[in-house]
Amino acid sequence: MPEHEVIEKNWRAVVNEIQDLYNLLTDLIEKLEQGDLHQQPLISQLTLLQQQLLNTLTSLLSETSLSTDSSTPLSLEDRTRRKLSHTNILLRLKQQVDLELRKIEPDTIEE
């Protein structure tokens, strides 16, 4: 498989992971909101993480869309380089959110 196709496949996989993580945060926030009020700091923290995910993903998707829809489209090499860069940004963001989620004590979230 050509390198640009591998990078495109990885980009799509990471975007899907970020969307799944966003949905996980939504579910977690909703669950916490149904609980005690003492969870408000955690709800606020998770909401900020969720907003950061949404803002970053929206920005990168917009940039990707503009680069293909513009009157002077980028070369395949430039698009590939941009997608690789965006993939790395999203992976770092995912790691950050995963780290924050691991810090939450399991008994904080009742099943």
PDB file of N, CA, C and O in Angstrom, residues 13-90:
ATOM      1  N   ALA A  13      -8.583   6.343  11.143  1.00  0.00           N
ATOM      2  CA  ALA A  13      -8.682   5.536  12.365  1.00  0.00           C
ATOM      3  C   ALA A  13      -8.579   6.416  13.610  1.00  0.00           C
ATOM      4  O   ALA A  13      -9.351   6.249  14.566  1.00  0.00           O
ATOM      5  N   VAL A  14      -7.658   7.363  13.598  1.00  0.00           N
ATOM      6  CA  VAL A  14      -7.484   8.251  14.750  1.00  0.00           C
ATOM      7  C   VAL A  14      -8.689   9.176  14.901  1.00  0.00           C
ATOM      8  O   VAL A  14      -9.165   9.415  16.018  1.00  0.00           O
ATOM      9  N   VAL A  15      -9.214   9.675  13.802  1.00  0.00           N
ATOM     10  CA  VAL A  15     -10.421  10.511  13.868  1.00  0.00           C
ATOM     11  C   VAL A  15     -11.564   9.708  14.497  1.00  0.00           C
ATOM     12  O   VAL A  15     -12.285  10.213  15.366  1.00  0.00           O
ATOM     13  N   ASN A  16     -11.712   8.464  14.094  1.00  0.00           N
ATOM     14  CA  ASN A  16     -12.758   7.612  14.681  1.00  0.00           C
ATOM     15  C   ASN A  16     -12.520   7.385  16.171  1.00  0.00           C
ATOM     16  O   ASN A  16     -13.471   7.398  16.965  1.00  0.00           O
ATOM     17  N   GLU A  17     -11.267   7.190  16.570  1.00  0.00           N
ATOM     18  CA  GLU A  17     -10.946   7.025  17.988  1.00  0.00           C
ATOM     19  C   GLU A  17     -11.304   8.280  18.782  1.00  0.00           C
ATOM     20  O   GLU A  17     -11.821   8.183  19.896  1.00  0.00           O
ATOM     21  N   ILE A  18     -11.021   9.435  18.216  1.00  0.00           N
ATOM     22  CA  ILE A  18     -11.345  10.698  18.891  1.00  0.00           C
ATOM     23  C   ILE A  18     -12.860  10.848  19.014  1.00  0.00           C
ATOM     24  O   ILE A  18     -13.370  11.265  20.062  1.00  0.00           O
ATOM     25  N   GLN A  19     -13.588  10.491  17.975  1.00  0.00           N
ATOM     26  CA  GLN A  19     -15.049  10.559  18.038  1.00  0.00           C
ATOM     27  C   GLN A  19     -15.589   9.598  19.099  1.00  0.00           C
ATOM     28  O   GLN A  19     -16.503   9.947  19.854  1.00  0.00           O
ATOM     29  N   ASP A  20     -15.009   8.402  19.180  1.00  0.00           N
ATOM     30  CA  ASP A  20     -15.418   7.444  20.212  1.00  0.00           C
ATOM     31  C   ASP A  20     -15.111   7.976  21.604  1.00  0.00           C
ATOM     32  O   ASP A  20     -15.919   7.831  22.529  1.00  0.00           O
ATOM     33  N   LEU A  21     -13.959   8.595  21.768  1.00  0.00           N
ATOM     34  CA  LEU A  21     -13.573   9.164  23.049  1.00  0.00           C
ATOM     35  C   LEU A  21     -14.515  10.309  23.433  1.00  0.00           C
ATOM     36  O   LEU A  21     -14.912  10.435  24.590  1.00  0.00           O
ATOM     37  N   TYR A  22     -14.880  11.112  22.469  1.00  0.00           N
ATOM     38  CA  TYR A  22     -15.839  12.195  22.712  1.00  0.00           C
ATOM     39  C   TYR A  22     -17.160  11.614  23.214  1.00  0.00           C
ATOM     40  O   TYR A  22     -17.746  12.103  24.185  1.00  0.00           O
ATOM     41  N   ASN A  23     -17.627  10.552  22.549  1.00  0.00           N
ATOM     42  CA  ASN A  23     -18.882   9.911  22.960  1.00  0.00           C
ATOM     43  C   ASN A  23     -18.772   9.293  24.352  1.00  0.00           C
ATOM     44  O   ASN A  23     -19.716   9.361  25.146  1.00  0.00           O
ATOM     45  N   LEU A  24     -17.618   8.708  24.658  1.00  0.00           N
ATOM     46  CA  LEU A  24     -17.386   8.151  25.989  1.00  0.00           C
ATOM     47  C   LEU A  24     -17.479   9.253  27.044  1.00  0.00           C
ATOM     48  O   LEU A  24     -18.115   9.070  28.094  1.00  0.00           O
ATOM     49  N   LEU A  25     -16.848  10.389  26.767  1.00  0.00           N
ATOM     50  CA  LEU A  25     -16.913  11.513  27.702  1.00  0.00           C
ATOM     51  C   LEU A  25     -18.345  12.011  27.872  1.00  0.00           C
ATOM     52  O   LEU A  25     -18.766  12.336  28.984  1.00  0.00           O
ATOM     53  N   THR A  26     -19.100  12.056  26.788  1.00  0.00           N
ATOM     54  CA  THR A  26     -20.503  12.469  26.869  1.00  0.00           C
ATOM     55  C   THR A  26     -21.271  11.549  27.805  1.00  0.00           C
ATOM     56  O   THR A  26     -22.001  12.011  28.692  1.00  0.00           O
ATOM     57  N   ASP A  27     -21.104  10.250  27.619  1.00  0.00           N
ATOM     58  CA  ASP A  27     -21.797   9.280  28.468  1.00  0.00           C
ATOM     59  C   ASP A  27     -21.372   9.409  29.926  1.00  0.00           C
ATOM     60  O   ASP A  27     -22.204   9.362  30.840  1.00  0.00           O
ATOM     61  N   LEU A  28     -20.077   9.579  30.140  1.00  0.00           N
ATOM     62  CA  LEU A  28     -19.551   9.703  31.499  1.00  0.00           C
ATOM     63  C   LEU A  28     -20.075  10.969  32.179  1.00  0.00           C
ATOM     64  O   LEU A  28     -20.491  10.936  33.342  1.00  0.00           O
ATOM     65  N   ILE A  29     -20.092  12.056  31.459  1.00  0.00           N
ATOM     66  CA  ILE A  29     -20.600  13.323  32.014  1.00  0.00           C
ATOM     67  C   ILE A  29     -22.076  13.183  32.366  1.00  0.00           C
ATOM     68  O   ILE A  29     -22.509  13.598  33.443  1.00  0.00           O
ATOM     69  N   GLU A  30     -22.838  12.594  31.473  1.00  0.00           N
ATOM     70  CA  GLU A  30     -24.273  12.404  31.747  1.00  0.00           C
ATOM     71  C   GLU A  30     -24.491  11.540  32.981  1.00  0.00           C
ATOM     72  O   GLU A  30     -25.357  11.828  33.818  1.00  0.00           O
ATOM     73  N   LYS A  31     -23.691  10.497  33.119  1.00  0.00           N
ATOM     74  CA  LYS A  31     -23.806   9.612  34.278  1.00  0.00           C
ATOM     75  C   LYS A  31     -23.469  10.365  35.562  1.00  0.00           C
ATOM     76  O   LYS A  31     -24.155  10.230  36.576  1.00  0.00           O
ATOM     77  N   LEU A  32     -22.408  11.163  35.522  1.00  0.00           N
ATOM     78  CA  LEU A  32     -22.014  11.933  36.700  1.00  0.00           C
ATOM     79  C   LEU A  32     -23.048  13.010  37.046  1.00  0.00           C
ATOM     80  O   LEU A  32     -23.269  13.299  38.220  1.00  0.00           O
ATOM     81  N   GLU A  33     -23.658  13.597  36.046  1.00  0.00           N
ATOM     82  CA  GLU A  33     -24.659  14.635  36.295  1.00  0.00           C
ATOM     83  C   GLU A  33     -25.894  14.070  36.987  1.00  0.00           C
ATOM     84  O   GLU A  33     -26.601  14.800  37.671  1.00  0.00           O
ATOM     85  N   GLN A  34     -26.124  12.806  36.822  1.00  0.00           N
ATOM     86  CA  GLN A  34     -27.265  12.172  37.481  1.00  0.00           C
ATOM     87  C   GLN A  34     -26.957  11.820  38.930  1.00  0.00           C
ATOM     88  O   GLN A  34     -27.848  11.467  39.681  1.00  0.00           O
ATOM     89  N   GLY A  35     -25.692  11.957  39.309  1.00  0.00           N
ATOM     90  CA  GLY A  35     -25.256  11.598  40.664  1.00  0.00           C
ATOM     91  C   GLY A  35     -25.235  12.787  41.590  1.00  0.00           C
ATOM     92  O   GLY A  35     -25.958  13.778  41.412  1.00  0.00           O
ATOM     93  N   ASP A  36     -24.369  12.693  42.567  1.00  0.00           N
ATOM     94  CA  ASP A  36     -24.254  13.716  43.601  1.00  0.00           C
ATOM     95  C   ASP A  36     -23.635  15.006  43.076  1.00  0.00           C
ATOM     96  O   ASP A  36     -22.866  15.006  42.131  1.00  0.00           O
ATOM     97  N   LEU A  37     -23.962  16.092  43.759  1.00  0.00           N
ATOM     98  CA  LEU A  37     -23.418  17.399  43.381  1.00  0.00           C
ATOM     99  C   LEU A  37     -21.927  17.511  43.649  1.00  0.00           C
ATOM    100  O   LEU A  37     -21.252  18.333  43.036  1.00  0.00           O
ATOM    101  N   HIS A  38     -21.373  16.685  44.541  1.00  0.00           N
ATOM    102  CA  HIS A  38     -19.944  16.773  44.844  1.00  0.00           C
ATOM    103  C   HIS A  38     -19.086  16.356  43.649  1.00  0.00           C
ATOM    104  O   HIS A  38     -17.877  16.496  43.687  1.00  0.00           O
ATOM    105  N   GLN A  39     -19.700  15.900  42.590  1.00  0.00           N
ATOM    106  CA  GLN A  39     -18.977  15.506  41.385  1.00  0.00           C
ATOM    107  C   GLN A  39     -18.776  16.693  40.429  1.00  0.00           C
ATOM    108  O   GLN A  39     -18.172  16.534  39.376  1.00  0.00           O
ATOM    109  N   GLN A  40     -19.281  17.865  40.781  1.00  0.00           N
ATOM    110  CA  GLN A  40     -19.230  19.007  39.876  1.00  0.00           C
ATOM    111  C   GLN A  40     -17.816  19.353  39.383  1.00  0.00           C
ATOM    112  O   GLN A  40     -17.638  19.624  38.202  1.00  0.00           O
ATOM    113  N   PRO A  41     -16.790  19.340  40.238  1.00  0.00           N
ATOM    114  CA  PRO A  41     -15.439  19.620  39.711  1.00  0.00           C
ATOM    115  C   PRO A  41     -15.010  18.603  38.643  1.00  0.00           C
ATOM    116  O   PRO A  41     -14.390  18.968  37.643  1.00  0.00           O
ATOM    117  N   LEU A  42     -15.334  17.354  38.854  1.00  0.00           N
ATOM    118  CA  LEU A  42     -14.992  16.319  37.879  1.00  0.00           C
ATOM    119  C   LEU A  42     -15.788  16.507  36.592  1.00  0.00           C
ATOM    120  O   LEU A  42     -15.237  16.384  35.492  1.00  0.00           O
ATOM    121  N   ILE A  43     -17.051  16.835  36.725  1.00  0.00           N
ATOM    122  CA  ILE A  43     -17.886  17.085  35.543  1.00  0.00           C
ATOM    123  C   ILE A  43     -17.310  18.254  34.743  1.00  0.00           C
ATOM    124  O   ILE A  43     -17.206  18.182  33.519  1.00  0.00           O
ATOM    125  N   SER A  44     -16.901  19.294  35.434  1.00  0.00           N
ATOM    126  CA  SER A  44     -16.309  20.457  34.758  1.00  0.00           C
ATOM    127  C   SER A  44     -15.019  20.078  34.044  1.00  0.00           C
ATOM    128  O   SER A  44     -14.788  20.484  32.899  1.00  0.00           O
ATOM    129  N   GLN A  45     -14.182  19.289  34.699  1.00  0.00           N
ATOM    130  CA  GLN A  45     -12.920  18.856  34.101  1.00  0.00           C
ATOM    131  C   GLN A  45     -13.185  18.015  32.844  1.00  0.00           C
ATOM    132  O   GLN A  45     -12.545  18.219  31.807  1.00  0.00           O
ATOM    133  N   LEU A  46     -14.116  17.083  32.933  1.00  0.00           N
ATOM    134  CA  LEU A  46     -14.432  16.232  31.785  1.00  0.00           C
ATOM    135  C   LEU A  46     -15.068  17.031  30.647  1.00  0.00           C
ATOM    136  O   LEU A  46     -14.803  16.769  29.471  1.00  0.00           O
ATOM    137  N   THR A  47     -15.870  18.013  31.010  1.00  0.00           N
ATOM    138  CA  THR A  47     -16.488  18.865  29.995  1.00  0.00           C
ATOM    139  C   THR A  47     -15.423  19.674  29.249  1.00  0.00           C
ATOM    140  O   THR A  47     -15.501  19.831  28.024  1.00  0.00           O
ATOM    141  N   LEU A  48     -14.429  20.162  29.978  1.00  0.00           N
ATOM    142  CA  LEU A  48     -13.328  20.887  29.330  1.00  0.00           C
ATOM    143  C   LEU A  48     -12.535  19.971  28.390  1.00  0.00           C
ATOM    144  O   LEU A  48     -12.174  20.373  27.279  1.00  0.00           O
ATOM    145  N   LEU A  49     -12.273  18.752  28.814  1.00  0.00           N
ATOM    146  CA  LEU A  49     -11.585  17.786  27.954  1.00  0.00           C
ATOM    147  C   LEU A  49     -12.409  17.494  26.704  1.00  0.00           C
ATOM    148  O   LEU A  49     -11.877  17.441  25.590  1.00  0.00           O
ATOM    149  N   GLN A  50     -13.693  17.325  26.916  1.00  0.00           N
ATOM    150  CA  GLN A  50     -14.592  17.045  25.789  1.00  0.00           C
ATOM    151  C   GLN A  50     -14.599  18.220  24.809  1.00  0.00           C
ATOM    152  O   GLN A  50     -14.522  18.017  23.590  1.00  0.00           O
ATOM    153  N   GLN A  51     -14.640  19.427  25.322  1.00  0.00           N
ATOM    154  CA  GLN A  51     -14.629  20.607  24.466  1.00  0.00           C
ATOM    155  C   GLN A  51     -13.309  20.732  23.719  1.00  0.00           C
ATOM    156  O   GLN A  51     -13.276  21.093  22.542  1.00  0.00           O
ATOM    157  N   GLN A  52     -12.221  20.394  24.385  1.00  0.00           N
ATOM    158  CA  GLN A  52     -10.906  20.430  23.736  1.00  0.00           C
ATOM    159  C   GLN A  52     -10.862  19.420  22.591  1.00  0.00           C
ATOM    160  O   GLN A  52     -10.345  19.717  21.511  1.00  0.00           O
ATOM    161  N   LEU A  53     -11.402  18.235  22.816  1.00  0.00           N
ATOM    162  CA  LEU A  53     -11.475  17.226  21.747  1.00  0.00           C
ATOM    163  C   LEU A  53     -12.261  17.763  20.560  1.00  0.00           C
ATOM    164  O   LEU A  53     -11.816  17.678  19.412  1.00  0.00           O
ATOM    165  N   LEU A  54     -13.428  18.298  20.851  1.00  0.00           N
ATOM    166  CA  LEU A  54     -14.298  18.803  19.792  1.00  0.00           C
ATOM    167  C   LEU A  54     -13.649  19.949  19.025  1.00  0.00           C
ATOM    168  O   LEU A  54     -13.636  19.957  17.792  1.00  0.00           O
ATOM    169  N   ASN A  55     -13.076  20.899  19.736  1.00  0.00           N
ATOM    170  CA  ASN A  55     -12.449  22.050  19.082  1.00  0.00           C
ATOM    171  C   ASN A  55     -11.275  21.632  18.206  1.00  0.00           C
ATOM    172  O   ASN A  55     -11.130  22.107  17.070  1.00  0.00           O
ATOM    173  N   THR A  56     -10.436  20.755  18.739  1.00  0.00           N
ATOM    174  CA  THR A  56      -9.263  20.320  17.977  1.00  0.00           C
ATOM    175  C   THR A  56      -9.680  19.535  16.746  1.00  0.00           C
ATOM    176  O   THR A  56      -9.186  19.788  15.643  1.00  0.00           O
ATOM    177  N   LEU A  57     -10.590  18.592  16.922  1.00  0.00           N
ATOM    178  CA  LEU A  57     -11.032  17.779  15.789  1.00  0.00           C
ATOM    179  C   LEU A  57     -11.713  18.641  14.735  1.00  0.00           C
ATOM    180  O   LEU A  57     -11.418  18.509  13.538  1.00  0.00           O
ATOM    181  N   THR A  58     -12.560  19.542  15.150  1.00  0.00           N
ATOM    182  CA  THR A  58     -13.251  20.429  14.202  1.00  0.00           C
ATOM    183  C   THR A  58     -12.255  21.281  13.431  1.00  0.00           C
ATOM    184  O   THR A  58     -12.350  21.423  12.212  1.00  0.00           O
ATOM    185  N   SER A  59     -11.293  21.833  14.139  1.00  0.00           N
ATOM    186  CA  SER A  59     -10.281  22.670  13.500  1.00  0.00           C
ATOM    187  C   SER A  59      -9.476  21.879  12.463  1.00  0.00           C
ATOM    188  O   SER A  59      -9.270  22.339  11.334  1.00  0.00           O
ATOM    189  N   LEU A  60      -9.027  20.694  12.849  1.00  0.00           N
ATOM    190  CA  LEU A  60      -8.217  19.894  11.935  1.00  0.00           C
ATOM    191  C   LEU A  60      -9.032  19.396  10.737  1.00  0.00           C
ATOM    192  O   LEU A  60      -8.534  19.381   9.606  1.00  0.00           O
ATOM    193  N   LEU A  61     -10.276  19.017  10.985  1.00  0.00           N
ATOM    194  CA  LEU A  61     -11.126  18.584   9.867  1.00  0.00           C
ATOM    195  C   LEU A  61     -11.410  19.740   8.918  1.00  0.00           C
ATOM    196  O   LEU A  61     -11.423  19.560   7.698  1.00  0.00           O
ATOM    197  N   SER A  62     -11.615  20.917   9.468  1.00  0.00           N
ATOM    198  CA  SER A  62     -11.840  22.098   8.631  1.00  0.00           C
ATOM    199  C   SER A  62     -10.613  22.410   7.791  1.00  0.00           C
ATOM    200  O   SER A  62     -10.715  22.701   6.601  1.00  0.00           O
ATOM    201  N   GLU A  63      -9.462  22.339   8.418  1.00  0.00           N
ATOM    202  CA  GLU A  63      -8.217  22.604   7.695  1.00  0.00           C
ATOM    203  C   GLU A  63      -8.015  21.580   6.578  1.00  0.00           C
ATOM    204  O   GLU A  63      -7.614  21.928   5.466  1.00  0.00           O
ATOM    205  N   THR A  64      -8.309  20.336   6.871  1.00  0.00           N
ATOM    206  CA  THR A  64      -8.188  19.281   5.863  1.00  0.00           C
ATOM    207  C   THR A  64      -9.165  19.520   4.723  1.00  0.00           C
ATOM    208  O   THR A  64      -8.814  19.392   3.546  1.00  0.00           O
ATOM    209  N   SER A  65     -10.369  19.882   5.063  1.00  0.00           N
ATOM    210  CA  SER A  65     -11.395  20.144   4.053  1.00  0.00           C
ATOM    211  C   SER A  65     -11.018  21.333   3.179  1.00  0.00           C
ATOM    212  O   SER A  65     -11.152  21.288   1.955  1.00  0.00           O
ATOM    213  N   LEU A  66     -10.533  22.393   3.794  1.00  0.00           N
ATOM    214  CA  LEU A  66     -10.136  23.578   3.037  1.00  0.00           C
ATOM    215  C   LEU A  66      -8.989  23.284   2.086  1.00  0.00           C
ATOM    216  O   LEU A  66      -8.926  23.817   0.977  1.00  0.00           O
ATOM    217  N   SER A  67      -8.094  22.404   2.513  1.00  0.00           N
ATOM    218  CA  SER A  67      -6.937  22.106   1.663  1.00  0.00           C
ATOM    219  C   SER A  67      -7.329  21.316   0.420  1.00  0.00           C
ATOM    220  O   SER A  67      -6.637  21.375  -0.584  1.00  0.00           O
ATOM    221  N   THR A  68      -8.428  20.607   0.474  1.00  0.00           N
ATOM    222  CA  THR A  68      -8.862  19.845  -0.703  1.00  0.00           C
ATOM    223  C   THR A  68      -9.882  20.614  -1.531  1.00  0.00           C
ATOM    224  O   THR A  68     -10.022  20.358  -2.725  1.00  0.00           O
ATOM    225  N   ASP A  69     -10.596  21.551  -0.907  1.00  0.00           N
ATOM    226  CA  ASP A  69     -11.643  22.292  -1.601  1.00  0.00           C
ATOM    227  C   ASP A  69     -11.194  23.650  -2.132  1.00  0.00           C
ATOM    228  O   ASP A  69     -11.934  24.321  -2.824  1.00  0.00           O
ATOM    229  N   SER A  70     -10.004  24.061  -1.806  1.00  0.00           N
ATOM    230  CA  SER A  70      -9.569  25.409  -2.186  1.00  0.00           C
ATOM    231  C   SER A  70      -9.307  25.501  -3.687  1.00  0.00           C
ATOM    232  O   SER A  70      -9.191  24.497  -4.384  1.00  0.00           O
ATOM    233  N   SER A  71      -9.221  26.719  -4.150  1.00  0.00           N
ATOM    234  CA  SER A  71      -8.985  26.943  -5.581  1.00  0.00           C
ATOM    235  C   SER A  71      -7.578  26.512  -5.993  1.00  0.00           C
ATOM    236  O   SER A  71      -7.329  26.228  -7.163  1.00  0.00           O
ATOM    237  N   THR A  72      -6.669  26.471  -5.023  1.00  0.00           N
ATOM    238  CA  THR A  72      -5.313  25.976  -5.295  1.00  0.00           C
ATOM    239  C   THR A  72      -5.052  24.795  -4.365  1.00  0.00           C
ATOM    240  O   THR A  72      -4.451  24.959  -3.302  1.00  0.00           O
ATOM    241  N   PRO A  73      -5.527  23.616  -4.736  1.00  0.00           N
ATOM    242  CA  PRO A  73      -5.378  22.452  -3.854  1.00  0.00           C
ATOM    243  C   PRO A  73      -3.910  22.107  -3.604  1.00  0.00           C
ATOM    244  O   PRO A  73      -3.043  22.379  -4.431  1.00  0.00           O
ATOM    245  N   LEU A  74      -3.685  21.530  -2.451  1.00  0.00           N
ATOM    246  CA  LEU A  74      -2.329  21.117  -2.090  1.00  0.00           C
ATOM    247  C   LEU A  74      -1.923  19.884  -2.884  1.00  0.00           C
ATOM    248  O   LEU A  74      -2.760  19.095  -3.307  1.00  0.00           O
ATOM    249  N   SER A  75      -0.648  19.724  -3.033  1.00  0.00           N
ATOM    250  CA  SER A  75      -0.137  18.522  -3.699  1.00  0.00           C
ATOM    251  C   SER A  75      -0.392  17.314  -2.803  1.00  0.00           C
ATOM    252  O   SER A  75      -0.627  17.454  -1.598  1.00  0.00           O
ATOM    253  N   LEU A  76      -0.336  16.144  -3.384  1.00  0.00           N
ATOM    254  CA  LEU A  76      -0.516  14.915  -2.619  1.00  0.00           C
ATOM    255  C   LEU A  76       0.501  14.844  -1.480  1.00  0.00           C
ATOM    256  O   LEU A  76       0.160  14.480  -0.350  1.00  0.00           O
ATOM    257  N   GLU A  77       1.723  15.237  -1.771  1.00  0.00           N
ATOM    258  CA  GLU A  77       2.771  15.218  -0.743  1.00  0.00           C
ATOM    259  C   GLU A  77       2.430  16.161   0.413  1.00  0.00           C
ATOM    260  O   GLU A  77       2.574  15.796   1.587  1.00  0.00           O
ATOM    261  N   ASP A  78       1.944  17.355   0.098  1.00  0.00           N
ATOM    262  CA  ASP A  78       1.581  18.313   1.147  1.00  0.00           C
ATOM    263  C   ASP A  78       0.368  17.841   1.947  1.00  0.00           C
ATOM    264  O   ASP A  78       0.331  17.987   3.170  1.00  0.00           O
ATOM    265  N   ARG A  79      -0.624  17.289   1.263  1.00  0.00           N
ATOM    266  CA  ARG A  79      -1.809  16.749   1.964  1.00  0.00           C
ATOM    267  C   ARG A  79      -1.415  15.604   2.884  1.00  0.00           C
ATOM    268  O   ARG A  79      -1.898  15.503   4.007  1.00  0.00           O
ATOM    269  N   THR A  80      -0.524  14.755   2.391  1.00  0.00           N
ATOM    270  CA  THR A  80      -0.062  13.622   3.186  1.00  0.00           C
ATOM    271  C   THR A  80       0.697  14.102   4.412  1.00  0.00           C
ATOM    272  O   THR A  80       0.469  13.623   5.528  1.00  0.00           O
ATOM    273  N   ARG A  81       1.576  15.064   4.229  1.00  0.00           N
ATOM    274  CA  ARG A  81       2.346  15.627   5.343  1.00  0.00           C
ATOM    275  C   ARG A  81       1.402  16.272   6.375  1.00  0.00           C
ATOM    276  O   ARG A  81       1.560  16.100   7.577  1.00  0.00           O
ATOM    277  N   ARG A  82       0.392  16.981   5.890  1.00  0.00           N
ATOM    278  CA  ARG A  82      -0.570  17.631   6.782  1.00  0.00           C
ATOM    279  C   ARG A  82      -1.363  16.592   7.570  1.00  0.00           C
ATOM    280  O   ARG A  82      -1.572  16.726   8.770  1.00  0.00           O
ATOM    281  N   LYS A  83      -1.802  15.534   6.889  1.00  0.00           N
ATOM    282  CA  LYS A  83      -2.575  14.492   7.585  1.00  0.00           C
ATOM    283  C   LYS A  83      -1.718  13.778   8.622  1.00  0.00           C
ATOM    284  O   LYS A  83      -2.203  13.427   9.693  1.00  0.00           O
ATOM    285  N   LEU A  84      -0.462  13.569   8.310  1.00  0.00           N
ATOM    286  CA  LEU A  84       0.443  12.947   9.273  1.00  0.00           C
ATOM    287  C   LEU A  84       0.603  13.853  10.498  1.00  0.00           C
ATOM    288  O   LEU A  84       0.543  13.388  11.641  1.00  0.00           O
ATOM    289  N   SER A  85       0.763  15.129  10.264  1.00  0.00           N
ATOM    290  CA  SER A  85       0.875  16.091  11.353  1.00  0.00           C
ATOM    291  C   SER A  85      -0.411  16.108  12.192  1.00  0.00           C
ATOM    292  O   SER A  85      -0.363  16.081  13.423  1.00  0.00           O
ATOM    293  N   HIS A  86      -1.558  16.127  11.538  1.00  0.00           N
ATOM    294  CA  HIS A  86      -2.840  16.135  12.246  1.00  0.00           C
ATOM    295  C   HIS A  86      -3.037  14.847  13.042  1.00  0.00           C
ATOM    296  O   HIS A  86      -3.560  14.876  14.160  1.00  0.00           O
ATOM    297  N   THR A  87      -2.615  13.738  12.471  1.00  0.00           N
ATOM    298  CA  THR A  87      -2.722  12.458  13.172  1.00  0.00           C
ATOM    299  C   THR A  87      -1.910  12.505  14.461  1.00  0.00           C
ATOM    300  O   THR A  87      -2.386  12.084  15.521  1.00  0.00           O
ATOM    301  N   ASN A  88      -0.705  13.051  14.389  1.00  0.00           N
ATOM    302  CA  ASN A  88       0.148  13.163  15.577  1.00  0.00           C
ATOM    303  C   ASN A  88      -0.470  14.073  16.635  1.00  0.00           C
ATOM    304  O   ASN A  88      -0.410  13.780  17.834  1.00  0.00           O
ATOM    305  N   ILE A  89      -1.078  15.163  16.207  1.00  0.00           N
ATOM    306  CA  ILE A  89      -1.753  16.070  17.141  1.00  0.00           C
ATOM    307  C   ILE A  89      -2.889  15.340  17.849  1.00  0.00           C
ATOM    308  O   ILE A  89      -3.041  15.417  19.071  1.00  0.00           O
ATOM    309  N   LEU A  90      -3.695  14.620  17.084  1.00  0.00           N
ATOM    310  CA  LEU A  90      -4.831  13.903  17.667  1.00  0.00           C
ATOM    311  C   LEU A  90      -4.376  12.771  18.592  1.00  0.00           C
ATOM    312  O   LEU A  90      -4.998  12.530  19.629  1.00  0.00           O
TER     313      LEU A  90
END
